[in-house]
Amino acid sequence: MIKSELVQIVAARNPHLYHRDVENIVNAILDEITDALSSGNRVELRGFGAFSVKNRPARTGRNPRTGETVFVEEKWVPFFKTGKELRERLNPGMDDEEDDDAD
């Protein structure tokens, strides 16, 4: 799903809102998540998951085409951890099996 599809779905579920307003709302939410992550904060959406930023230290890598050794600089990358409700929806019945194994 791309952002425009998300806007269309939200607008269809909320016919009392103008399409441009829904687009502004979706953009505002994504901008706030981006701003929080760029500030080093964590964003948690209960039942869905949590966005955070992790540091990848500098390392020596390899160019796959030439085999040449290259230096890869330190970088910060976004990380997403799914929430319990999302995991349960993606894997129905998995928790029942885990509970049986725990006995």
XYZ file of N, CA and C in Angstrom:
309
model
N 0.849 -1.170 0.000
C 0.000 0.000 0.000
C 0.896 1.236 0.000
N 0.525 2.187 -0.814
C 1.240 3.449 -0.845
C 0.391 4.521 -0.162
N 1.015 5.671 0.108
C 0.350 6.716 0.883
C -0.968 7.156 0.242
N -1.005 7.302 -1.074
C -2.233 7.749 -1.738
C -3.359 6.725 -1.566
N -3.010 5.439 -1.547
C -4.025 4.406 -1.311
C -4.546 4.491 0.117
N -3.659 4.738 1.068
C -4.071 4.910 2.457
C -5.033 6.089 2.587
N -4.721 7.187 1.936
C -5.588 8.369 1.972
C -6.960 8.034 1.394
N -6.992 7.313 0.285
C -8.268 6.932 -0.340
C -9.099 6.049 0.578
N -8.464 5.101 1.259
C -9.185 4.195 2.157
C -9.757 4.958 3.344
N -8.943 5.825 3.942
C -9.412 6.604 5.093
C -10.537 7.541 4.662
N -10.408 8.167 3.499
C -11.452 9.068 2.996
C -12.747 8.300 2.727
N -12.635 7.082 2.189
C -13.828 6.277 1.906
C -14.536 5.859 3.196
N -13.774 5.605 4.247
C -14.368 5.207 5.533
C -14.935 6.394 6.306
N -14.550 7.592 5.899
C -15.003 8.812 6.570
C -15.549 9.792 5.536
N -16.726 9.485 4.972
C -17.260 10.329 3.891
C -17.589 11.759 4.326
N -17.673 12.003 5.626
C -17.942 13.347 6.120
C -16.714 14.254 6.060
N -15.539 13.682 5.774
C -14.305 14.469 5.667
C -13.963 14.692 4.198
N -13.425 15.869 3.906
C -12.941 16.136 2.555
C -11.658 15.349 2.303
N -11.485 14.952 1.053
C -10.306 14.180 0.669
C -9.027 14.937 1.006
N -8.995 16.240 0.749
C -7.784 17.032 1.031
C -7.501 17.085 2.531
N -8.567 17.066 3.351
C -8.369 17.060 4.799
C -7.766 15.734 5.267
N -8.247 14.651 4.693
C -7.698 13.330 5.031
C -6.229 13.270 4.625
N -5.919 13.794 3.454
C -4.528 13.809 2.988
C -3.659 14.625 3.940
N -4.165 15.768 4.389
C -3.420 16.598 5.341
C -3.221 15.872 6.671
N -4.223 15.144 7.116
C -4.126 14.394 8.375
C -3.072 13.300 8.267
N -3.118 12.530 7.186
C -2.140 11.451 6.985
C -0.730 12.038 6.908
N -0.569 13.122 6.169
C 0.748 13.762 6.068
C 1.221 14.272 7.423
N 0.310 14.841 8.212
C 0.677 15.356 9.530
C 1.143 14.230 10.445
N 0.449 13.103 10.421
C 0.835 11.957 11.254
C 2.223 11.460 10.851
N 2.427 11.263 9.556
C 3.725 10.760 9.094
C 4.847 11.757 9.367
N 4.559 13.045 9.229
C 5.563 14.064 9.527
C 5.939 14.053 11.005
N 4.946 13.890 11.879
C 5.222 13.849 13.317
C 6.056 12.626 13.686
N 5.764 11.482 13.084
C 6.560 10.274 13.329
C 7.992 10.513 12.865
N 8.147 11.085 11.677
C 9.478 11.373 11.131
C 10.242 12.347 12.019
N 9.566 13.416 12.453
C 10.217 14.407 13.317
C 10.661 13.786 14.639
N 9.807 12.946 15.218
C 10.151 12.298 16.490
C 11.363 11.389 16.316
N 11.390 10.604 15.249
C 12.521 9.704 15.015
C 13.801 10.489 14.752
N 13.700 11.569 13.993
C 14.910 12.349 13.701
C 15.433 13.051 14.955
N 14.582 13.218 15.956
C 15.008 13.791 17.243
C 15.518 12.716 18.200
N 15.490 11.462 17.761
C 15.975 10.365 18.590
C 14.923 9.785 19.512
N 13.660 10.175 19.327
C 12.587 9.659 20.166
C 11.992 8.383 19.592
N 11.258 7.681 20.426
C 10.569 6.451 20.053
C 9.100 6.792 19.867
N 8.450 6.165 18.886
C 7.031 6.385 18.637
C 6.314 5.056 18.801
N 5.381 4.998 19.739
C 4.644 3.765 19.991
C 3.181 3.959 19.659
N 2.666 3.071 18.812
C 1.249 3.054 18.467
C 0.693 1.744 19.028
N 0.025 1.827 20.160
C -0.451 0.636 20.870
C -1.227 -0.291 19.943
N -0.902 -1.560 20.007
C -1.559 -2.566 19.188
C -0.964 -2.691 17.801
N -0.262 -1.668 17.347
C 0.330 -1.698 16.007
C 1.820 -1.972 16.079
N 2.547 -1.149 16.835
C 3.975 -1.357 16.957
C 4.692 -0.102 17.394
N 6.007 -0.198 17.423
C 6.826 0.922 17.877
C 7.936 1.182 16.866
N 8.110 2.465 16.553
C 9.185 2.910 15.687
C 10.300 3.461 16.564
N 11.534 3.111 16.235
C 12.675 3.664 16.944
C 13.824 3.791 15.956
N 14.925 4.335 16.445
C 16.106 4.510 15.606
C 17.252 3.750 16.247
N 17.980 2.994 15.438
C 19.129 2.243 15.935
C 20.389 2.703 15.224
N 21.486 2.622 15.949
C 22.774 3.022 15.407
C 23.473 1.818 14.809
N 23.971 1.995 13.604
C 24.826 0.980 12.980
C 26.225 1.562 12.949
N 27.152 0.963 13.692
C 28.504 1.524 13.754
C 29.237 1.404 12.413
N 30.290 2.189 12.274
C 31.115 2.135 11.073
C 31.720 0.741 10.955
N 31.927 0.318 9.723
C 32.476 -1.026 9.505
C 33.174 -1.084 8.154
N 33.878 -2.170 7.944
C 34.501 -2.414 6.656
C 33.585 -3.342 5.878
N 33.191 -2.916 4.692
C 32.314 -3.720 3.852
C 33.031 -4.159 2.593
N 32.240 -4.734 1.696
C 32.810 -5.227 0.444
C 31.871 -4.873 -0.694
N 32.438 -4.341 -1.766
C 31.659 -4.060 -2.961
C 31.339 -5.400 -3.615
N 30.058 -5.776 -3.732
C 29.725 -7.103 -4.264
C 30.097 -7.270 -5.743
N 30.163 -6.180 -6.466
C 30.482 -6.276 -7.884
C 31.973 -6.501 -8.118
N 32.814 -5.755 -7.387
C 34.261 -5.831 -7.633
C 35.008 -6.625 -6.572
N 34.382 -6.818 -5.409
C 35.071 -7.505 -4.325
C 35.986 -6.581 -3.544
N 36.036 -5.316 -3.937
C 36.908 -4.337 -3.295
C 36.404 -4.021 -1.885
N 37.338 -3.872 -0.953
C 36.995 -3.500 0.413
C 36.675 -2.017 0.462
N 35.552 -1.680 1.135
C 35.148 -0.280 1.252
C 34.794 0.026 2.698
N 34.964 1.298 3.072
C 34.611 1.730 4.413
C 33.158 2.194 4.401
N 32.353 1.673 5.329
C 30.956 2.066 5.451
C 30.839 2.895 6.727
N 30.394 4.138 6.581
C 30.304 5.051 7.721
C 29.189 4.652 8.682
N 29.312 5.157 9.898
C 28.273 4.976 10.908
C 26.981 5.608 10.399
N 25.830 4.962 10.725
C 24.562 5.554 10.329
C 23.462 5.163 11.303
N 22.417 5.962 11.272
C 21.229 5.712 12.075
C 20.146 5.195 11.143
N 19.487 4.106 11.537
C 18.464 3.506 10.686
C 17.163 3.346 11.468
N 16.022 3.511 10.786
C 14.743 3.309 11.459
C 14.518 1.830 11.729
N 13.837 1.553 12.825
C 13.563 0.180 13.232
C 12.110 0.111 13.659
N 11.409 -0.942 13.262
C 10.010 -1.119 13.630
C 9.839 -2.464 14.320
N 9.199 -2.432 15.470
C 8.893 -3.657 16.202
C 7.375 -3.767 16.288
N 6.839 -4.874 15.808
C 5.389 -5.037 15.793
C 4.823 -5.149 17.193
N 3.594 -4.679 17.349
C 2.874 -4.812 18.608
C 2.219 -6.178 18.702
N 1.788 -6.526 19.886
C 1.197 -7.834 20.135
C -0.048 -8.071 19.284
N -0.937 -7.081 19.209
C -2.175 -7.255 18.435
C -1.879 -7.474 16.950
N -0.928 -6.751 16.397
C -0.570 -6.924 14.992
C 0.019 -8.312 14.753
N 0.915 -8.746 15.637
C 1.489 -10.099 15.502
C 0.404 -11.164 15.547
N -0.576 -10.986 16.458
C -1.658 -11.967 16.569
C -2.518 -11.999 15.316
N -2.751 -10.834 14.697
C -3.545 -10.794 13.470
C -2.794 -11.397 12.294
N -1.469 -11.249 12.289
C -0.664 -11.811 11.210
C -0.477 -13.316 11.356
N -0.496 -13.794 12.595
C -0.254 -15.206 12.887
C -1.380 -15.769 13.744
N -2.590 -15.901 13.187
C -3.709 -16.393 14.001
C -3.439 -17.803 14.524
N -3.773 -18.008 15.797
C -3.591 -19.328 16.396
C -2.220 -19.587 16.962
N -1.257 -18.720 16.700
C 0.110 -18.946 17.181
C 0.190 -18.860 18.700
N -0.532 -17.912 19.317
C -0.473 -17.750 20.765
C -1.053 -18.953 21.481
N -2.085 -19.586 20.886
C -2.676 -20.775 21.494
C -1.647 -21.892 21.585
N -0.868 -22.064 20.510
C 0.160 -23.105 20.504
C 1.258 -22.800 21.488
N 1.654 -21.513 21.584
C 2.714 -21.139 22.517
C 2.255 -21.384 23.943
N 0.980 -21.081 24.246
C 0.447 -21.290 25.589
C 0.435 -22.781 25.940
N 0.127 -23.623 24.942
C 0.118 -25.070 25.193
C 1.512 -25.581 25.483
N 2.524 -25.023 24.815
C 3.895 -25.445 25.027
C 4.392 -25.041 26.409
N 3.861 -23.952 26.968
C 4.316 -23.441 28.252
C 3.868 -24.328 29.412
N 2.803 -25.119 29.217
C 2.305 -25.980 30.303
C 3.205 -27.141 30.606
